[in-house]
PDB file of C-alpha atoms in Angstrom:
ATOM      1  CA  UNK A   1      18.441   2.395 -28.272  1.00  0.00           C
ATOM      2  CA  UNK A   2      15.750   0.582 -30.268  1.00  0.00           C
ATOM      3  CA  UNK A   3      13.345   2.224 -28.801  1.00  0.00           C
ATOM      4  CA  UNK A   4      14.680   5.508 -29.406  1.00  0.00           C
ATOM      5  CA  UNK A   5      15.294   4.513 -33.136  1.00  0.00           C
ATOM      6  CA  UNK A   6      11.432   3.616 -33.402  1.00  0.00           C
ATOM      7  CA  UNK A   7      10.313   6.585 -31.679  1.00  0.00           C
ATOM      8  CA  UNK A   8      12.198   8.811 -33.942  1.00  0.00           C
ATOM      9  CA  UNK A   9      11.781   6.858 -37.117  1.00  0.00           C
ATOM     10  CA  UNK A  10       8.319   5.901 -36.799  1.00  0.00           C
ATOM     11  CA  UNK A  11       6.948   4.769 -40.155  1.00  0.00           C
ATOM     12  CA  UNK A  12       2.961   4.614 -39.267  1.00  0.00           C
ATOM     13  CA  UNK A  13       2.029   2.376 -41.669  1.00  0.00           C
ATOM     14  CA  UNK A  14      -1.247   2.943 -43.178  1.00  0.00           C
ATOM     15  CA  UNK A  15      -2.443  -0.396 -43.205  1.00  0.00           C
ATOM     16  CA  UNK A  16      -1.619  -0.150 -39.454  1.00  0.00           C
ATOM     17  CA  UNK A  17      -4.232   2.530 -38.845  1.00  0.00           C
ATOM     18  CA  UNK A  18      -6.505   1.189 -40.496  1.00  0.00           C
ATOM     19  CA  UNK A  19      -6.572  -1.766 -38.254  1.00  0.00           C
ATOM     20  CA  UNK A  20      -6.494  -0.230 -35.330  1.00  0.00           C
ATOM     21  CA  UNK A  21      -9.462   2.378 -37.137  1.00  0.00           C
ATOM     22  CA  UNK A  22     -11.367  -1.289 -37.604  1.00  0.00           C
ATOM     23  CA  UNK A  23     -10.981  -1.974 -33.785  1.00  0.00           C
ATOM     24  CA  UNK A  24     -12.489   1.410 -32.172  1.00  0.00           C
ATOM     25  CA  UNK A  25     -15.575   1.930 -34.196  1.00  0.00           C
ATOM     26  CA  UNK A  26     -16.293  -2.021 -33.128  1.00  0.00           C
ATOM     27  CA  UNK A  27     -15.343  -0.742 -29.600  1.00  0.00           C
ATOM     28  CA  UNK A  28     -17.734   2.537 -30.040  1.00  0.00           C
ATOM     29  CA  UNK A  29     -20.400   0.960 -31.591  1.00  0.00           C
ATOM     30  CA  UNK A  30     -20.789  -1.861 -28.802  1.00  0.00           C
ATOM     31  CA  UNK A  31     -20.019   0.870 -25.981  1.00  0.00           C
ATOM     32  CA  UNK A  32     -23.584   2.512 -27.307  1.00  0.00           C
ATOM     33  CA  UNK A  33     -25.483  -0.197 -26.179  1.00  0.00           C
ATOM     34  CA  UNK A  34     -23.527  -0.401 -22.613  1.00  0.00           C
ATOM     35  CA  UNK A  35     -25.650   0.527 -19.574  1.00  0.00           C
ATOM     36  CA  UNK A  36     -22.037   1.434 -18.070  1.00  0.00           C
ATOM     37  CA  UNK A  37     -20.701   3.181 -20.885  1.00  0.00           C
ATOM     38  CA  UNK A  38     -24.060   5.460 -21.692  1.00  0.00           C
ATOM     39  CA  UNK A  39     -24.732   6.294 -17.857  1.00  0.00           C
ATOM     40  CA  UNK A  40     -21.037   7.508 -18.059  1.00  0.00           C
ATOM     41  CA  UNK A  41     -21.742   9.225 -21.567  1.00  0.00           C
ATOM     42  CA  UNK A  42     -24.713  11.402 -19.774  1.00  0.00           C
ATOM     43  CA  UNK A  43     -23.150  12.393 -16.932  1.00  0.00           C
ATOM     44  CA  UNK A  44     -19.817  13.729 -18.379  1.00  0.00           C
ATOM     45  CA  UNK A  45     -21.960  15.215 -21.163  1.00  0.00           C
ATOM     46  CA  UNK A  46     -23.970  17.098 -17.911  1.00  0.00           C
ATOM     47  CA  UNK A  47     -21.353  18.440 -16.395  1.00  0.00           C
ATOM     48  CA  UNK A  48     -18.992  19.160 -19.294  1.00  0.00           C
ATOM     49  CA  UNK A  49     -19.313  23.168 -20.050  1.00  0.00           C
ATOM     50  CA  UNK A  50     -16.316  22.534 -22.523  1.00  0.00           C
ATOM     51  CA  UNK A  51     -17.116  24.331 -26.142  1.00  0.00           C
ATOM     52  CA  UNK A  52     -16.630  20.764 -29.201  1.00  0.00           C
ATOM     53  CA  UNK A  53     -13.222  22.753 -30.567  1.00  0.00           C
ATOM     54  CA  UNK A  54     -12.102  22.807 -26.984  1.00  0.00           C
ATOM     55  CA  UNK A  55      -9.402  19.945 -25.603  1.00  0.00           C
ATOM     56  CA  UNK A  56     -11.191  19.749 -22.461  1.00  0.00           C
ATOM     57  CA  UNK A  57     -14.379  18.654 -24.311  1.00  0.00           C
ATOM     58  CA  UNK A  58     -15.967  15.236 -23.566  1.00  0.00           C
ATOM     59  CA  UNK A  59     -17.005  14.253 -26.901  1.00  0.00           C
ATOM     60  CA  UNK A  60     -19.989  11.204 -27.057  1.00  0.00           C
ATOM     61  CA  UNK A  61     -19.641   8.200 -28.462  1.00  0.00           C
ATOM     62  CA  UNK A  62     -21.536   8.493 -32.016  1.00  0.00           C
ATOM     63  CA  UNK A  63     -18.930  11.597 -32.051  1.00  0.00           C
ATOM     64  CA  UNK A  64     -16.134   9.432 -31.225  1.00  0.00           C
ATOM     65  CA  UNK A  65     -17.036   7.090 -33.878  1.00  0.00           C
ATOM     66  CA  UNK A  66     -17.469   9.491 -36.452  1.00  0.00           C
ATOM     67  CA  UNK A  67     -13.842  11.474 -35.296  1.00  0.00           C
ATOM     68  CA  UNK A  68     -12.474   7.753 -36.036  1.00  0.00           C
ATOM     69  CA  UNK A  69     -14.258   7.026 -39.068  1.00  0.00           C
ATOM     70  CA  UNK A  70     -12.920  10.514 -40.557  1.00  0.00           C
ATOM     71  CA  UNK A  71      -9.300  10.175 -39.501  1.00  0.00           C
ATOM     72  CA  UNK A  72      -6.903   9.767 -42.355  1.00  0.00           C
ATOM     73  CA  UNK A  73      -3.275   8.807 -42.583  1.00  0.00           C
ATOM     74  CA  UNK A  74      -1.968  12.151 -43.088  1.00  0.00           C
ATOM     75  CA  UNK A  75      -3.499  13.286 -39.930  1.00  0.00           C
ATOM     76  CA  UNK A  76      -1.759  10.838 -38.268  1.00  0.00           C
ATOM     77  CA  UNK A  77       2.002  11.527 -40.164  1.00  0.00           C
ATOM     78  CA  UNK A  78       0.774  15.820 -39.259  1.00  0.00           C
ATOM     79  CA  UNK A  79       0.364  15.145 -36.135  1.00  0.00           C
ATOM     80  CA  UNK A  80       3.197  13.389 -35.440  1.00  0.00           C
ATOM     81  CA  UNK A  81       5.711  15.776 -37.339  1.00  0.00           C
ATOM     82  CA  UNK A  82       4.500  18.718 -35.645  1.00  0.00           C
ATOM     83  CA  UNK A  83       4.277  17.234 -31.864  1.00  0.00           C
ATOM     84  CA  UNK A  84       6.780  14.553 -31.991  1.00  0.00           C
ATOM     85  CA  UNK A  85      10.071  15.918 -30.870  1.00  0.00           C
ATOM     86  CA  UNK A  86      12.452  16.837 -27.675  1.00  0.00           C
ATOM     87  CA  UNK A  87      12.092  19.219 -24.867  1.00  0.00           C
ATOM     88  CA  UNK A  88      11.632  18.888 -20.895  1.00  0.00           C
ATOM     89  CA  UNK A  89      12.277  15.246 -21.304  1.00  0.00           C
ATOM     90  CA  UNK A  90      11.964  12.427 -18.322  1.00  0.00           C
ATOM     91  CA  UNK A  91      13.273   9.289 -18.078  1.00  0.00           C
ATOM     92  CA  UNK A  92      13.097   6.487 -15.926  1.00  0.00           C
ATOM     93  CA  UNK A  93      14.425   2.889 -15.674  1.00  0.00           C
ATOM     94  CA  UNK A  94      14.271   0.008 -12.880  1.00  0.00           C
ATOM     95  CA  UNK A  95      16.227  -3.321 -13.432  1.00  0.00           C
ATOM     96  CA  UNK A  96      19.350  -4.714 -13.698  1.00  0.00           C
ATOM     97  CA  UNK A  97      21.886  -2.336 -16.094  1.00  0.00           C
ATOM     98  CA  UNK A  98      24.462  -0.082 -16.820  1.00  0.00           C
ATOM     99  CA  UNK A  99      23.609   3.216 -15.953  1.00  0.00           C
ATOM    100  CA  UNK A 100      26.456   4.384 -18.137  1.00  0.00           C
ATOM    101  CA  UNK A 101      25.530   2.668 -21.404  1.00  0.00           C
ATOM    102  CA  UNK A 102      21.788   4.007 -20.805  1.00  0.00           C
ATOM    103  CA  UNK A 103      22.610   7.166 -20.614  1.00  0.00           C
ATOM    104  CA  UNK A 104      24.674   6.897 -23.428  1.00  0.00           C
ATOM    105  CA  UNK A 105      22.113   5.120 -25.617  1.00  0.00           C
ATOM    106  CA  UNK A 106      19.789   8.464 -24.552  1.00  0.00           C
ATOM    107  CA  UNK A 107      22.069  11.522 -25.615  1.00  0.00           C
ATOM    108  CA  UNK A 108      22.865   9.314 -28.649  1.00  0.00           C
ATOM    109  CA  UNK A 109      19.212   8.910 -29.704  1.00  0.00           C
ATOM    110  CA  UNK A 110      17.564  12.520 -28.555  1.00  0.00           C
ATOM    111  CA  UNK A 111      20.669  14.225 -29.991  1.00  0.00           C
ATOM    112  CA  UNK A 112      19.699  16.827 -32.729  1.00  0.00           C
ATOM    113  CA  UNK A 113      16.168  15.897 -32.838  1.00  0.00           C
ATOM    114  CA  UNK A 114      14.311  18.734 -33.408  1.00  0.00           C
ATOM    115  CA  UNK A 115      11.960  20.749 -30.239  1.00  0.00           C
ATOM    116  CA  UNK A 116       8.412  19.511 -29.200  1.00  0.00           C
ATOM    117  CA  UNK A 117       6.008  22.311 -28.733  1.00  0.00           C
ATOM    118  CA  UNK A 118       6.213  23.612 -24.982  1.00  0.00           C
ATOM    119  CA  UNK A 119       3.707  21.557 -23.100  1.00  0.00           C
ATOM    120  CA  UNK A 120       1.291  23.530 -20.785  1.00  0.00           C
ATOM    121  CA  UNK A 121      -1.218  22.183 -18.879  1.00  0.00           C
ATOM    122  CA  UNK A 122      -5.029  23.021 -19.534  1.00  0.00           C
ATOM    123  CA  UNK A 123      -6.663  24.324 -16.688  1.00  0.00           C
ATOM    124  CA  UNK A 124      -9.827  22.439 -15.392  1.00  0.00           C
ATOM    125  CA  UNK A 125     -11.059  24.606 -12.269  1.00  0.00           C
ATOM    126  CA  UNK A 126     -14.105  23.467 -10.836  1.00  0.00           C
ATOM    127  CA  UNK A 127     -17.827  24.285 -11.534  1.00  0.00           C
ATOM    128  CA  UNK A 128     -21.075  23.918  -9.520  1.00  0.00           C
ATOM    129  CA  UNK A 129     -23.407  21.187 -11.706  1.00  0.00           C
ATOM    130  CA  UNK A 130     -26.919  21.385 -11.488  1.00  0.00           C
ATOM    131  CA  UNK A 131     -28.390  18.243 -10.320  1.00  0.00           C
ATOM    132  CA  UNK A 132     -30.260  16.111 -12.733  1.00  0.00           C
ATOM    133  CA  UNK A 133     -31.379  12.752 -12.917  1.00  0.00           C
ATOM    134  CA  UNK A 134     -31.108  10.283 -16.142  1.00  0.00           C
ATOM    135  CA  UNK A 135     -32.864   7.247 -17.019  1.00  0.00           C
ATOM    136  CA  UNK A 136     -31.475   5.251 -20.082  1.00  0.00           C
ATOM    137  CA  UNK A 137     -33.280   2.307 -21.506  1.00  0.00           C
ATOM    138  CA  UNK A 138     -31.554  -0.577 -22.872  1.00  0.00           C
ATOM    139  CA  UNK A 139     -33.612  -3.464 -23.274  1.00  0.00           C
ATOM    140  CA  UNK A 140     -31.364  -6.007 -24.560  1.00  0.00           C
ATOM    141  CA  UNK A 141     -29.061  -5.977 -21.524  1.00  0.00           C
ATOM    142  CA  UNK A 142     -29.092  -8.461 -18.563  1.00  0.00           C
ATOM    143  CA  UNK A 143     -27.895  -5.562 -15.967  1.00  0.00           C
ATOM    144  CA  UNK A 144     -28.576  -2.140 -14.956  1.00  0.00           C
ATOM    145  CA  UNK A 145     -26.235  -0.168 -13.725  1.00  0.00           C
ATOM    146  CA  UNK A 146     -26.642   2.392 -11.346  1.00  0.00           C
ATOM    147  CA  UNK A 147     -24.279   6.135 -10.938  1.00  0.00           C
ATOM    148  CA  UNK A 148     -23.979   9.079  -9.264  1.00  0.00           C
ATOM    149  CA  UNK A 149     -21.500  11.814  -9.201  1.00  0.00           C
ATOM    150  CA  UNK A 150     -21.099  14.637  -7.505  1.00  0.00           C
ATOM    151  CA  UNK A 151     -18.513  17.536  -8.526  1.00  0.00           C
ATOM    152  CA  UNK A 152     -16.694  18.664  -5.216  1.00  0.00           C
ATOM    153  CA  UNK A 153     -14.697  21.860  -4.794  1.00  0.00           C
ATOM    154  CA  UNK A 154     -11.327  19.845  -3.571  1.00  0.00           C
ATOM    155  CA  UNK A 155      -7.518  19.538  -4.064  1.00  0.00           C
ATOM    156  CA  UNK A 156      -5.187  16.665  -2.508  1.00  0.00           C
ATOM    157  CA  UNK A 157      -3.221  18.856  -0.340  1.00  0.00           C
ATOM    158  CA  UNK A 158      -6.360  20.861   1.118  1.00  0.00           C
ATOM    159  CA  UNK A 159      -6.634  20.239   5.132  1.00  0.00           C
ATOM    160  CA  UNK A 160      -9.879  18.151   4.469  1.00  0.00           C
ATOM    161  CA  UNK A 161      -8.723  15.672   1.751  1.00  0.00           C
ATOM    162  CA  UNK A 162      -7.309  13.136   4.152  1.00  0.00           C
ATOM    163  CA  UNK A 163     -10.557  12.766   6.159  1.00  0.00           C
ATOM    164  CA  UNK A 164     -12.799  12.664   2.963  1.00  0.00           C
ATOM    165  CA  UNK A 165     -10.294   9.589   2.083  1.00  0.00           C
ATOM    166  CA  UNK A 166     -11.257   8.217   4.619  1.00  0.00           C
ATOM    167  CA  UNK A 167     -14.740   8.432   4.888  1.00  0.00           C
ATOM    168  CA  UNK A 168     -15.119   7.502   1.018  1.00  0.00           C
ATOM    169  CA  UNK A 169     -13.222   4.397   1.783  1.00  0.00           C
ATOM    170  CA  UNK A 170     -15.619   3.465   4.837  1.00  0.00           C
ATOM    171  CA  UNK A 171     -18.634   4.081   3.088  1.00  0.00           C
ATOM    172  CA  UNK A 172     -18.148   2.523  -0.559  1.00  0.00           C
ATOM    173  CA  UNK A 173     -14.439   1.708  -1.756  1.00  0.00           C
ATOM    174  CA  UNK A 174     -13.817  -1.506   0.154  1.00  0.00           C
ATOM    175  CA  UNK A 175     -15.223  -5.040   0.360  1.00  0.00           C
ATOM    176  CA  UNK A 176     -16.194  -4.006   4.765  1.00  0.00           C
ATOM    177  CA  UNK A 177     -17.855  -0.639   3.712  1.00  0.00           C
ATOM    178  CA  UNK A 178     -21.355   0.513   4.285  1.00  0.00           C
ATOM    179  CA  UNK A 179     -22.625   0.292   0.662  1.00  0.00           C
ATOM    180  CA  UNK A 180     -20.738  -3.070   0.050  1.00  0.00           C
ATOM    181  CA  UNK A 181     -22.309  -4.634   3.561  1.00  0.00           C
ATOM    182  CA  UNK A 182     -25.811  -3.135   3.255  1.00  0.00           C
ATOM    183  CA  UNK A 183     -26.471  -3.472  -1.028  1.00  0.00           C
ATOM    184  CA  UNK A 184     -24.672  -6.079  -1.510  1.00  0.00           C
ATOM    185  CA  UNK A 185     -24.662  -8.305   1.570  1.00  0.00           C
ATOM    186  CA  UNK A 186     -27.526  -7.620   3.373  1.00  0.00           C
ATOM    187  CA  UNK A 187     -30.038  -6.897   0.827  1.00  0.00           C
ATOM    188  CA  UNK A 188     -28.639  -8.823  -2.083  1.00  0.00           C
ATOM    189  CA  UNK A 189     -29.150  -6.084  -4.500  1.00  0.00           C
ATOM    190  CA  UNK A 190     -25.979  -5.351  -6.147  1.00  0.00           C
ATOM    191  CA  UNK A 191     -23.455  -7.243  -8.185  1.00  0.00           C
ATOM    192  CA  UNK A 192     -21.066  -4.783  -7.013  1.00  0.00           C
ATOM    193  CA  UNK A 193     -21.376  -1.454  -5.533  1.00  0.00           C
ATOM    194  CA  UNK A 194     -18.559   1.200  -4.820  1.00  0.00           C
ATOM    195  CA  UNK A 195     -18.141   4.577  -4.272  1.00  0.00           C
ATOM    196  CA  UNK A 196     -14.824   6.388  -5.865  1.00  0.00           C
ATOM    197  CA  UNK A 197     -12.868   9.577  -5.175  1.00  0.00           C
ATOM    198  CA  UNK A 198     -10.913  11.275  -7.619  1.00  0.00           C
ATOM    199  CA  UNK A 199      -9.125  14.212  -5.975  1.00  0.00           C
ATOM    200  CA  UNK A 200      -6.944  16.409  -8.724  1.00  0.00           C
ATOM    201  CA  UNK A 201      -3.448  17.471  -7.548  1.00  0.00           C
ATOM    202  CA  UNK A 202      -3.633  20.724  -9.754  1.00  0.00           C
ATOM    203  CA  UNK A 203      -6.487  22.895  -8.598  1.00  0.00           C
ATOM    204  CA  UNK A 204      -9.328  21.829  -5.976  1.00  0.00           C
ATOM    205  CA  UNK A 205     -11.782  20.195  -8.955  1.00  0.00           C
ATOM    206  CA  UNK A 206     -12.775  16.776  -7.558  1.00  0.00           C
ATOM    207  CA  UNK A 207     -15.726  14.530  -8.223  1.00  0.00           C
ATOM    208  CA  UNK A 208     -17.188  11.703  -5.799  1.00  0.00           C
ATOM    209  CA  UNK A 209     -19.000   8.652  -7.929  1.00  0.00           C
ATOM    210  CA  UNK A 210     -21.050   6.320  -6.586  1.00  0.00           C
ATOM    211  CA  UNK A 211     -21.943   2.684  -8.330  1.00  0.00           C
ATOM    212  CA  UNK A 212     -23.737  -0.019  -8.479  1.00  0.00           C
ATOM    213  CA  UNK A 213     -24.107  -3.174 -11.131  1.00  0.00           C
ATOM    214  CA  UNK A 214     -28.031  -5.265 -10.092  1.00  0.00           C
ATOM    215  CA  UNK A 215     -30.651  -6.491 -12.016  1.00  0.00           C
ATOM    216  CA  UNK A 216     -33.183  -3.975 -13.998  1.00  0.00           C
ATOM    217  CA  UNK A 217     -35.912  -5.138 -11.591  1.00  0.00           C
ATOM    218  CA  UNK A 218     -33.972  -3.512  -8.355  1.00  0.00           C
ATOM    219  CA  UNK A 219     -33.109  -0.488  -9.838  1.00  0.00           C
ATOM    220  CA  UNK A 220     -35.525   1.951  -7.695  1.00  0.00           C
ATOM    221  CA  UNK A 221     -34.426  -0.247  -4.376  1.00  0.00           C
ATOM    222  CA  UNK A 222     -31.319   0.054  -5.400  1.00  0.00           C
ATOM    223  CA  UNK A 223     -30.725   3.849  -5.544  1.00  0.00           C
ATOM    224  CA  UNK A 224     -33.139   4.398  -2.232  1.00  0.00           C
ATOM    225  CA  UNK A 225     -30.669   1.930  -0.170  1.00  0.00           C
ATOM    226  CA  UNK A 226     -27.732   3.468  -1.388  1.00  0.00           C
ATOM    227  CA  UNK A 227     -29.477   7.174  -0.440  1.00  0.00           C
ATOM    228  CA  UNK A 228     -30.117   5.944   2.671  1.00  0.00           C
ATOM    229  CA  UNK A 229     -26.766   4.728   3.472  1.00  0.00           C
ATOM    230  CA  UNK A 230     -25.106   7.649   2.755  1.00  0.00           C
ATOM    231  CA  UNK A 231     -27.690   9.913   4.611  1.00  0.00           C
ATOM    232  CA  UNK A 232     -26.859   7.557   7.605  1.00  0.00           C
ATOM    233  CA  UNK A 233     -23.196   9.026   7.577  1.00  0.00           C
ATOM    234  CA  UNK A 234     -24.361  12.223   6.774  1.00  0.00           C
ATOM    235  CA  UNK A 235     -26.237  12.281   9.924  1.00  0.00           C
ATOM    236  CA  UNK A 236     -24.014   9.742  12.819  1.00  0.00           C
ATOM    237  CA  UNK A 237     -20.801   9.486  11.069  1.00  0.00           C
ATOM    238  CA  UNK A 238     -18.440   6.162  11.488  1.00  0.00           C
ATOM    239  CA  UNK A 239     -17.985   4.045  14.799  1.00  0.00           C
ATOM    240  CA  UNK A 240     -14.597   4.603  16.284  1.00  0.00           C
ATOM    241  CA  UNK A 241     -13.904   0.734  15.475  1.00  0.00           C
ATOM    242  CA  UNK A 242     -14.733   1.878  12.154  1.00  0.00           C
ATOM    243  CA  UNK A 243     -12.464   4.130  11.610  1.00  0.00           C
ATOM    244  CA  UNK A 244      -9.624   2.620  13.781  1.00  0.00           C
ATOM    245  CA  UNK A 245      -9.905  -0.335  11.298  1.00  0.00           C
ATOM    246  CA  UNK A 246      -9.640   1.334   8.128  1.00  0.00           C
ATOM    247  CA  UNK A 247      -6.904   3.846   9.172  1.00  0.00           C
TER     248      UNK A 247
END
């Protein structure tokens, strides 16, 4: 119920925004001085085809700031009054009540509130991205950091996704895969070193990262063990104990 009433009566205090205004331009400003946070800046900016008035658009982080800097109160009470409302609503709850009263306590607080807009999804089909390579300076930082990404044509419930799981999580998402054992392990390279998946359930737009946190002075023997690992896989594939282990 309270949270209904808040939801509903939401005052937005000014003094609020500001605040939290205060806190994201600190956040943006020390984010441009990140190795992580600029290598992820260029890439996104690479492969992002999005026009700036566009909702798909990846904006950068001196746009970001500047977005913040610009946003006023009203925007905030606007946006709220126009997309703040009821419609396909879902609820969930886990713990120890009455179903009864919380249903109650629902129809009570979503009754004659006006209609959200009708949500629809953006679409975000997939796009071939020409390959280019990036080299940020940023002196005043103990730790390079090291990314790749590469855009894959691929949906979760295509016949291939399970195997590509698989092989992503034998070659750089655990703490016994081949990037972790040879960069980190055997040559002492990395800090840490991964390699991530992220497989969309909507369309088949996917994109395969690969990372790695070392020292400035390993970069270049950083990014050739990490090519040769993965051309390794490319060209024998996993053991059978391999794969029987991280099935």
């Amino acid at each position: 119920k309270l949270v209904l009433e808040i939801l509903r009566g939401a005052s937005l205090p000014a003094d609020e925004l500001e605040k939290y205004k205060t806190q994201l331009v600190t956040a943006y400003q020390n984010a441009m001085t990140e190795p992580t946070e600029l290598v992820a800046q260029a890439l996104t900016q690479h492969e992002n085809t999005w026009p700036k008035d566009d909702i798909r658009y990846v904006p950068t982080l001196q746009e970001s700031l500047e977005e913040t800097k610009a946003l006023t109160h009203n925007d905030v009470l606007e946006f709220y009054e126009q997309f703040y409302g009821t419609g396909n609503v879902r609820f969930s709850a886990a713990g120890s009540f009455n179903p009864d009263v919380v249903q109650q306590a629902l129809v009570e607080g979503l009754n004659q509130w006006k209609a959200a807009p009708a949500y629809v999804r953006p679409e975000n089909p997939y796009h071939q991205v020409e390959a280019k390579e990036f080299s940020i300076n940023t002196p005043d930082k103990a730790n390079a950091f090291y990314m790749a990404k590469q855009s894959l044509p691929l949906q979760d419930s295509d016949a291939d996704f399970p195997a590509l799981y698989l092989a992503n999580y034998m070659l750089g998402q655990s703490e016994t895969s081949r990037l972790w054992n040879r960069v980190r392990v055997q040559d002492g390279l990395s800090y840490d070193v991964r390699s991530m998946l992220n497989t969309s359930s909507y369309e088949p737009n996917s994109t395969w990262i690969f990372y790695a946190i070392h020292a400035p002075e390993n970069s270049a023997k950083v990014a050739a063990a990490m090519q040769e690992e993965i051309q390794k896989v490319l060209t024998d594939g996993f053991t059978e104990e391999e794969v029987t282990q991280a099935v």
